[in-house]
Amino acid sequence: MIQAFAFYLFATMLIASAVLVISARNPVHSVLWLILGFFNAAGLMLLLGAEFIAMLLVIVYVGAVAVLFLFVVMMLDIDFAELRAGFVRYLPFGLLLAMVLAVEMIFAVGAWKAGSLEMAQRLVPIPSDVPNIEAIGDLLYTRYLYVFEGAGLVLLVALIGAIVLTHRARGGIRPQNISEQVKRRPQDATRNIDQPVGQGVEL
Amino acid sequence: MIQLIVFLPLLAAIVAGLGNRTIGNVPAKLVTTGALFASCALSWPIFISFLTGGAHAHVVPVLDFIRSGDLSVDWSLRVDTLTSVMLVVVTTVSALVHLYSWGYMSEDDSQPRFFAYLSLFTFAMLMLVTSDNLVQMFFGWEGVGLASYLLIGFWYKKPSASAAAIKAFVVNRVGDFGFSLGIFGTFLVFGTVSIPAILAASPDMAGSTIGFLGARFDVMTLLCLLLFIGAMGKSAQLGLHTWLPDAMEGPTPVSALIHAATMVTAGVFMVCRLSPMFETSETAQHVVTYVGAATALFAATVGTTQFDIKRVIAYSTCSQLGYMFFAAGVGAYNAAMFHLFTHAFFKALLFLGAGSVIHAMHHEQDMRYYGGLRKHIPLTFWAMMAGTLAITGVGVLGVFGFAGFYSKDAIIEATFASGSESGGIAFAVAVFAALLTSFYSWRLVFLTFYGKPRWEQSEHIQHAVHDAHGHDHDDHAHAAHGHDAHDEHDHAHGSVSDGTAGYHPHESPWPMLLPLAVLTIGAIAAGYVFHTPFLDAEHGAAFWQGSLAFDAHLMHAMHEVPMWVKMSASAVMLTGFVIAWFAYVRSPGIPAAFVSQFRILHDFLYRKWYFDELYDVIFVKPAFAIGRFLWKRGDEGTIDRFGPNGVAALVVSGSRLAGRLQSGYVYSYALVMLLGLAAAATWAMVG
Amino acid sequence: MSYAESLSLTLSEVILAAGALVLLLVAGWAGDKATRLISWIAVVLLAVAGLALLGPAGAAFGGQYQADSFAAFAKVLIYFAAGASILIAPRFFQLADGSHMGLRAEYPILILLACVGMGMMVSAGDLLSLYVGLELNSLAAYVLASFMRSDQRSAEAGLKYFVLGALASGILLYGISLVYGFTGTTAFDGIAKAYGDGVSMGELFGLVFVFAGLAFKVSAVPFHMWTPDVYEGAPTPVTTFFASAPKVAALCMAIRVAVVAMGPAAHQWQQIVIFAALASTILGGVAAINQTNIKRLLAYSSINNVGFALIGLAAGTQQGIAAVLTYLAVYVVMTIGSFVCVLQMRDAEGRPIEAISALAGLSRSRPGLSAAFAIFMFSLAGIPPLFGFWPKFLVFDAAVAVGLLPLAAVGIATSVIGAFYYIKIVKIIYFDEPGEEVFAANNNVVETGLMLLTALAVSPIGYLAIPVLGQLSDRAAGSLF
């Protein structure tokens, strides 16, 4: 009973905050709604018994990602009003579309209710004796090693991409070149000049 | 050997046609003429071996043609008596016409093309007569049609020639449509297109019926009539005859070869080839008889009023073809073939003779401007005389006669001997047409060769006289003649009244006279020499060897007809001669008086029974109207508008629309994606 | 199966991934000076990875990775296209933009990593590995699209691609989660089993969403909207890459999902594929007509071609799949060839020209290039005797064989529309009066060689390859059934 109540609470809040994320006029508000959404999602995870993922959500998404978003949003100088003008223009149609989708979702859920979840086919039955974190770790590095490595490559590409698209080799700066400096000899650096009187020094 | 006969002309046509100007006039002419004479030389031995009974029908396979389901068609060459007769006719006349054209076409500037066409025609005609199945026959049939089209329109810069070529082609389409329907029907009924197989199976089919156009018909009658429609088109029978007189726009050698001796007889040949089929349907035979008789009568009447020398001969051809058809209709196929054989010689002779006259008269073809040519071109005159004697059927019973005497009289006797009602009508028509034949043939001779010269009214002659100076300079070969003409011209100012306008007709060169001589021999002797094997009841059966439906009974009956029947032809021939002599030699005023007296009748005949006008109203104008309607409303207004142009416009506007959708805004792109997703989801849910 | 065995089955991906990492270090050490060397090494790596495909077939990592002849066929095409895209890049970037000191070393590395992702896509036996591979490829592609970051169009193209790609990924992911939720598994064989027991509404929705996500990747209508803008904005070598390798990967991935995972639900997805095929061929043909930019035109051409390939998938038979594979092989060659031709459109300073009108009268100044252009255009239009005709014939044949006569008929009709704009280019090249633009002469051996090679392959000589190509594609398709 309480579980059901919690589920509906978290779910409602999650959806509401998700809506507010995209509808809030102030981008900072959006990020704040997002944080609320993450919290609610974490709550849902908890209800499912996935406490590790719930904690990850709070720590990584709320603690790191969302805060980063917040900083970025606050630092960017974007005319958000103009950006949103386009969105508003498309809003009515978008809503209509969303309604269609929503109606269909309801049908889908109804169908789900009618049919049975084929739990027998689940690759990984929920272990009861192992802690969540251990179970995930076990899967990640054994069964899903391949996908895990692939995900690692995805992150690498994202990294490279970020650098490629933002890194600029600035001209006119003089960075240190240590090996050049160490290799320098006096004869390279100085020279003797017999300077005649009355003439400028030739450098 | 038969392969050589058939394919030498094709080879020559390819060499001359593709070589064209690069190989020059003389080589092209040499190749084609040489090939034809070789073919001719090879053909005669075949014919003679059949004549002496030393040869038997056989089929020489060449190549596979079509293999599709039940349908199997081969290229193969059939040699039997009927084929051998056609072989000598085709190759002989063709070879002579080739030779004749050396002279007649000597001033033309695209001679290789002309000779290539001629050889191509000969090849197609040989394919036709040697075919062992209906499909190959149709190939030859269309091949000669094509060559005929090309040759009628040979002087394509002349609008009338182009129009005549198109007319010949289109009118023949009607016949060919019937022919092809006949072939389809034959295949449907017999399951084969092989002629021997069809002929063997025909008697069993007699009496069965078939559904066609929603009604039931007798199978054999329907097939024969469909095939006969094809024959009518090709052989210019009444109804589909209108193209033949117009085809005279082509060069005269072409008229002699295609429109007198060979192609137009293809219909007769086809009926004879398929004679066992026709024998199974009395109705079809009657139709053949009536159509033939009507054509003979019609063409002969029209022939009496025409002034163009070639048109007279053309109508004469038409009329003679009618004779052949009603001979076939009453069952005397061998008589039809014999008339075809002799007719080829004397009609080719007449045409080539007319060509010689035209050549002499500087391309004037109107007989009203001829006259008195007997002394100027005596050799041509004698050749024409032989031809006229042959066509009118001069001869003394039991002694000797010119070619037409044997063949035409045989037909007249056969119609009488057949004893049927249609035969009786045909007999009456035949006799009357013979009278007319005699009249118009002698009219032609008298107008052309007798009387006083009436050349001065001819524009062609006036041109020739006035251009004499020009000839002096640019034509060395004619220098002397041009000089003469010049003198005469000066002289002519003094005495215009002799009607010559100072023009001197000249006899044709030897390449033209030699064929005339050969054909003259044919016109004189062909009947006498060959009438026994062709017509005789006993010899005939041995000669034909079953290659056509030979009715020995009828042949016997022919000999037993009353004397007045046998003499009727000669009698009307003499009558016609006398009328013509009175009207055109003795007192030349008669025709004019007759014309003014019977203006309506004369106009009716002169206008060719108003066939062209009738067709113009019934077919051509409505066809043009329908064509214009379908073109403007149907094609442009409907098909083009909603078809190609409509689709093109739709595509262009669609392209514009797609361009507008491609706004460049991510919003709209995402919207389209989600729209597509929603549509797909809805579709999946509903469907 | 031990990890060592599994790794040995994924040898080509391992080679490429490890090679990319090493090259990244080299690039970090030597800087952009080493780009040329890195490019060549990358091409060699692709060739080695291609050779590694000759290794044994089998399922690795518990079925998440499938090494079969289908994957091998697709990968050969992908590696070839990737190699070509690397080879033609340095010269373009050197000439295209004054502010750049040539091509940066990350370009070949990103392409290598994208190839790893595409390899994962075509070998995926599990929705998870499919998604990871897809994202790996996509992320690399987003970066590549805006590789000329100082160029506004390039940056815009990258951003558009990214935003819409993220949306498509979301749709796909949502579909995957639906499928997982209703079938309880992400493995293809398990999904097939679940779909075989009857398709519930939820499973149907999952299918629709998954196919929508895949349709974005192959740029099938109506998920094609990004294609013209991105193709136009991205640097030409990158566009070459986009038009060839990821198309092959995405289509092959879609085929595997459709046939292996959702084969029992063929009746359901067939409708979607037929619609996408029809819409793609029609729109690709119609919308291209008004284009004035050659790259945009080729973008629509690629949409059009994807539509034809989807006709083969719609047939859903082994014959149809084999036809699609043949189609892709020929399409890759034609596309690379035509883009190399587009690369030749440079003004005297080497800046790229993209207006179709600039091609006017090209036949007089550059007869060789014009002939190549004409060959590719006629081949794309599918006019015999050029090789582009053959795969079109195959897909139509496959469609007719299963009774999809109307689909084939519409396909043929739209290829007529397509022929219009292809031949229009030939007309402009050969019959229009030359304008003022004079293209710089081509003195690059690599580009000339590629152009010659691809032109020969799509010329009638290509028909000699039919027995081999037919056998390979048939075997590849057979490994799915």
mmCIF file of N, CA, C and O in Angstrom, chain B residues 14 28 33 45 48 96 154 189 227 242 325 352 369 403 420 639:
data_model
loop_
_atom_site.group_PDB
_atom_site.id
_atom_site.type_symbol
_atom_site.label_atom_id
_atom_site.label_comp_id
_atom_site.label_asym_id
_atom_site.label_seq_id
_atom_site.Cartn_x
_atom_site.Cartn_y
_atom_site.Cartn_z
ATOM 1 N N ILE B 14 22.269 -5.425 -99.648
ATOM 2 C CA ILE B 14 23.064 -4.932 -98.519
ATOM 3 C C ILE B 14 24.299 -4.212 -99.036
ATOM 4 O O ILE B 14 24.627 -3.109 -98.597
ATOM 5 N N ALA B 28 27.495 -0.586 -107.746
ATOM 6 C CA ALA B 28 26.218 -0.928 -107.125
ATOM 7 C C ALA B 28 25.291 -1.568 -108.143
ATOM 8 O O ALA B 28 24.636 -2.581 -107.885
ATOM 9 N N THR B 33 22.466 -6.080 -110.367
ATOM 10 C CA THR B 33 21.998 -6.678 -111.615
ATOM 11 C C THR B 33 22.615 -8.051 -111.808
ATOM 12 O O THR B 33 21.935 -9.009 -112.205
ATOM 13 N N PRO B 45 16.407 -23.469 -114.431
ATOM 14 C CA PRO B 45 16.566 -24.937 -114.392
ATOM 15 C C PRO B 45 15.579 -25.599 -113.435
ATOM 16 O O PRO B 45 15.071 -26.686 -113.730
ATOM 17 N N ILE B 48 12.295 -25.699 -115.194
ATOM 18 C CA ILE B 48 12.291 -26.660 -116.312
ATOM 19 C C ILE B 48 12.263 -28.080 -115.777
ATOM 20 O O ILE B 48 11.570 -28.952 -116.327
ATOM 21 N N LEU B 96 15.345 -8.336 -115.590
ATOM 22 C CA LEU B 96 15.169 -7.462 -116.757
ATOM 23 C C LEU B 96 14.925 -6.018 -116.317
ATOM 24 O O LEU B 96 15.424 -5.077 -116.936
ATOM 25 N N PHE B 154 10.261 6.784 -103.952
ATOM 26 C CA PHE B 154 11.692 6.912 -104.231
ATOM 27 C C PHE B 154 12.060 8.370 -104.495
ATOM 28 O O PHE B 154 13.070 8.866 -104.022
ATOM 29 N N VAL B 189 -6.954 -22.389 -84.685
ATOM 30 C CA VAL B 189 -7.767 -23.542 -85.084
ATOM 31 C C VAL B 189 -6.903 -24.778 -85.301
ATOM 32 O O VAL B 189 -7.216 -25.862 -84.827
ATOM 33 N N LEU B 227 -7.975 -14.265 -94.603
ATOM 34 C CA LEU B 227 -6.768 -14.333 -95.418
ATOM 35 C C LEU B 227 -6.986 -13.628 -96.743
ATOM 36 O O LEU B 227 -6.092 -12.948 -97.265
ATOM 37 N N THR B 242 -7.369 1.316 -104.157
ATOM 38 C CA THR B 242 -7.121 2.727 -104.458
ATOM 39 C C THR B 242 -5.648 3.090 -104.488
ATOM 40 O O THR B 242 -5.272 4.100 -105.071
ATOM 41 N N PHE B 325 -8.400 -13.668 -109.827
ATOM 42 C CA PHE B 325 -9.125 -14.034 -108.621
ATOM 43 C C PHE B 325 -10.395 -14.800 -108.940
ATOM 44 O O PHE B 325 -10.694 -15.793 -108.288
ATOM 45 N N LEU B 352 7.232 -1.438 -119.296
ATOM 46 C CA LEU B 352 8.562 -1.014 -119.717
ATOM 47 C C LEU B 352 8.477 -0.276 -121.038
ATOM 48 O O LEU B 352 9.208 0.700 -121.280
ATOM 49 N N TYR B 369 -1.032 14.215 -125.182
ATOM 50 C CA TYR B 369 0.047 14.978 -125.800
ATOM 51 C C TYR B 369 0.995 14.072 -126.567
ATOM 52 O O TYR B 369 2.089 14.458 -126.911
ATOM 53 N N ALA B 403 0.332 -14.633 -125.717
ATOM 54 C CA ALA B 403 0.265 -15.204 -124.362
ATOM 55 C C ALA B 403 -1.125 -15.109 -123.773
ATOM 56 O O ALA B 403 -1.674 -16.076 -123.238
ATOM 57 N N SER B 420 -21.558 -22.942 -111.995
ATOM 58 C CA SER B 420 -22.234 -22.370 -110.830
ATOM 59 C C SER B 420 -22.783 -20.990 -111.188
ATOM 60 O O SER B 420 -22.470 -20.420 -112.232
ATOM 61 N N ILE B 639 -4.296 12.711 -71.822
ATOM 62 C CA ILE B 639 -3.147 11.885 -71.450
ATOM 63 C C ILE B 639 -1.952 12.758 -71.086
ATOM 64 O O ILE B 639 -1.355 12.610 -70.030
#
